[in-house]
Amino acid sequence: MARRVLDRKALREQAEAAEKGEKSSGEGGEEKEAVKKPAAKTPRKSRAKVAKTYKLVAVWGVFNQTMVQVQTFDYSRRADAEKAAKELTESKKVPHFVQLVKQQVEVES
């Protein structure tokens, strides 16, 4: 079977009428309603991530012989850290020692 030749002018009029939102009469007296296209989605703008700022803080850590940190003390309280290590060594019968530890702390900006 041969294909039917389309009337380009009639198709153009229907397309223009659909764009305008009007009803147009096509071939054969059929009336078609304009097809409403969905609104185009705009790409969402990504938000820039705020870089977190960190600083290193020195503290004294009390450790047992398996290098497990038991307690921490501020850098200015070394005497308290030594005292805690001595008490833990005597009470637990396991050697404890004090070592300087640098911890990373998030700074509020």
C-alpha positions as a Python dict, from the first residue, in 0.01 Angstrom:
ca = {
    (1, 'M'): (0, 0, 0),
    (2, 'A'): (118, 346, -78),
    (3, 'R'): (155, 603, 198),
    (4, 'R'): (-85, 892, 210),
    (5, 'V'): (67, 1228, 123),
    (6, 'L'): (36, 1471, 416),
    (7, 'D'): (-77, 1828, 367),
    (8, 'R'): (210, 2030, 512),
    (9, 'K'): (15, 2356, 523),
    (10, 'A'): (-266, 2200, 726),
    (11, 'L'): (-15, 2046, 968),
    (12, 'R'): (161, 2382, 1005),
    (13, 'E'): (-171, 2555, 1084),
    (14, 'Q'): (-254, 2292, 1345),
    (15, 'A'): (87, 2330, 1510),
    (16, 'E'): (61, 2710, 1519),
    (17, 'A'): (-290, 2689, 1659),
    (18, 'A'): (-171, 2447, 1927),
    (19, 'E'): (105, 2687, 2025),
    (20, 'K'): (-143, 2972, 2057),
    (21, 'G'): (-379, 2755, 2260),
    (22, 'E'): (-659, 2777, 2007),
    (23, 'K'): (-870, 2502, 1865),
    (24, 'S'): (-816, 2438, 1500),
    (25, 'S'): (-1014, 2242, 1252),
    (26, 'G'): (-801, 1982, 1078),
    (27, 'E'): (-874, 1757, 788),
    (28, 'G'): (-1205, 1574, 801),
    (29, 'G'): (-1363, 1832, 1032),
    (30, 'E'): (-1201, 1690, 1349),
    (31, 'E'): (-1139, 1933, 1629),
    (32, 'K'): (-842, 1878, 1855),
    (33, 'E'): (-767, 2052, 2181),
    (34, 'A'): (-430, 2209, 2223),
    (35, 'V'): (-188, 1990, 2412),
    (36, 'K'): (-37, 2175, 2704),
    (37, 'K'): (334, 2108, 2740),
    (38, 'P'): (473, 2072, 3092),
    (39, 'A'): (694, 2354, 3209),
    (40, 'A'): (1061, 2294, 3148),
    (41, 'K'): (1247, 2219, 3468),
    (42, 'T'): (1533, 2451, 3540),
    (43, 'P'): (1841, 2277, 3674),
    (44, 'R'): (1879, 2322, 4047),
    (45, 'K'): (2177, 2527, 4146),
    (46, 'S'): (2409, 2340, 4374),
    (47, 'R'): (2497, 2494, 4703),
    (48, 'A'): (2858, 2558, 4778),
    (49, 'K'): (2971, 2358, 5076),
    (50, 'V'): (3114, 2560, 5357),
    (51, 'A'): (3461, 2436, 5431),
    (52, 'K'): (3501, 2333, 5792),
    (53, 'T'): (3801, 2473, 5968),
    (54, 'Y'): (3996, 2268, 6216),
    (55, 'K'): (4278, 2338, 6455),
    (56, 'L'): (4508, 2111, 6651),
    (57, 'V'): (4485, 2120, 7029),
    (58, 'A'): (4748, 1964, 7254),
    (59, 'V'): (4622, 1760, 7551),
    (60, 'W'): (4779, 1512, 7789),
    (61, 'G'): (4655, 1158, 7754),
    (62, 'V'): (4682, 884, 8016),
    (63, 'F'): (4749, 549, 7846),
    (64, 'N'): (4775, 191, 7968),
    (65, 'Q'): (5038, -55, 7847),
    (66, 'T'): (4830, -158, 7542),
    (67, 'M'): (4824, 206, 7420),
    (68, 'V'): (4455, 255, 7502),
    (69, 'Q'): (4381, 612, 7603),
    (70, 'V'): (4209, 607, 7941),
    (71, 'Q'): (4176, 978, 8022),
    (72, 'T'): (4262, 1318, 7876),
    (73, 'F'): (4363, 1639, 8047),
    (74, 'D'): (4413, 1994, 7919),
    (75, 'Y'): (4767, 2090, 7834),
    (76, 'S'): (4793, 2315, 8141),
    (77, 'R'): (4699, 2023, 8376),
    (78, 'R'): (4999, 1794, 8333),
    (79, 'A'): (5037, 1747, 8707),
    (80, 'D'): (4683, 1613, 8729),
    (81, 'A'): (4754, 1373, 8441),
    (82, 'E'): (5069, 1243, 8612),
    (83, 'K'): (4877, 1197, 8936),
    (84, 'A'): (4596, 1004, 8758),
    (85, 'A'): (4851, 780, 8583),
    (86, 'K'): (5023, 703, 8915),
    (87, 'E'): (4692, 620, 9085),
    (88, 'L'): (4582, 391, 8799),
    (89, 'T'): (4918, 213, 8802),
    (90, 'E'): (4888, 141, 9174),
    (91, 'S'): (4520, 40, 9171),
    (92, 'K'): (4509, -168, 8852),
    (93, 'K'): (4857, -323, 8883),
    (94, 'V'): (4911, -230, 8518),
    (95, 'P'): (5158, 40, 8415),
    (96, 'H'): (5000, 367, 8296),
    (97, 'F'): (5187, 662, 8148),
    (98, 'V'): (5126, 1016, 8024),
    (99, 'Q'): (5182, 1122, 7665),
    (100, 'L'): (5115, 1435, 7464),
    (101, 'V'): (4824, 1395, 7220),
    (102, 'K'): (4725, 1635, 6942),
    (103, 'Q'): (4351, 1636, 6874),
    (104, 'Q'): (4175, 1794, 6580),
    (105, 'V'): (3895, 2028, 6692),
    (106, 'E'): (3640, 2196, 6463),
    (107, 'V'): (3644, 2574, 6488),
    (108, 'E'): (3314, 2764, 6471),
    (109, 'S'): (3325, 3041, 6217),
}
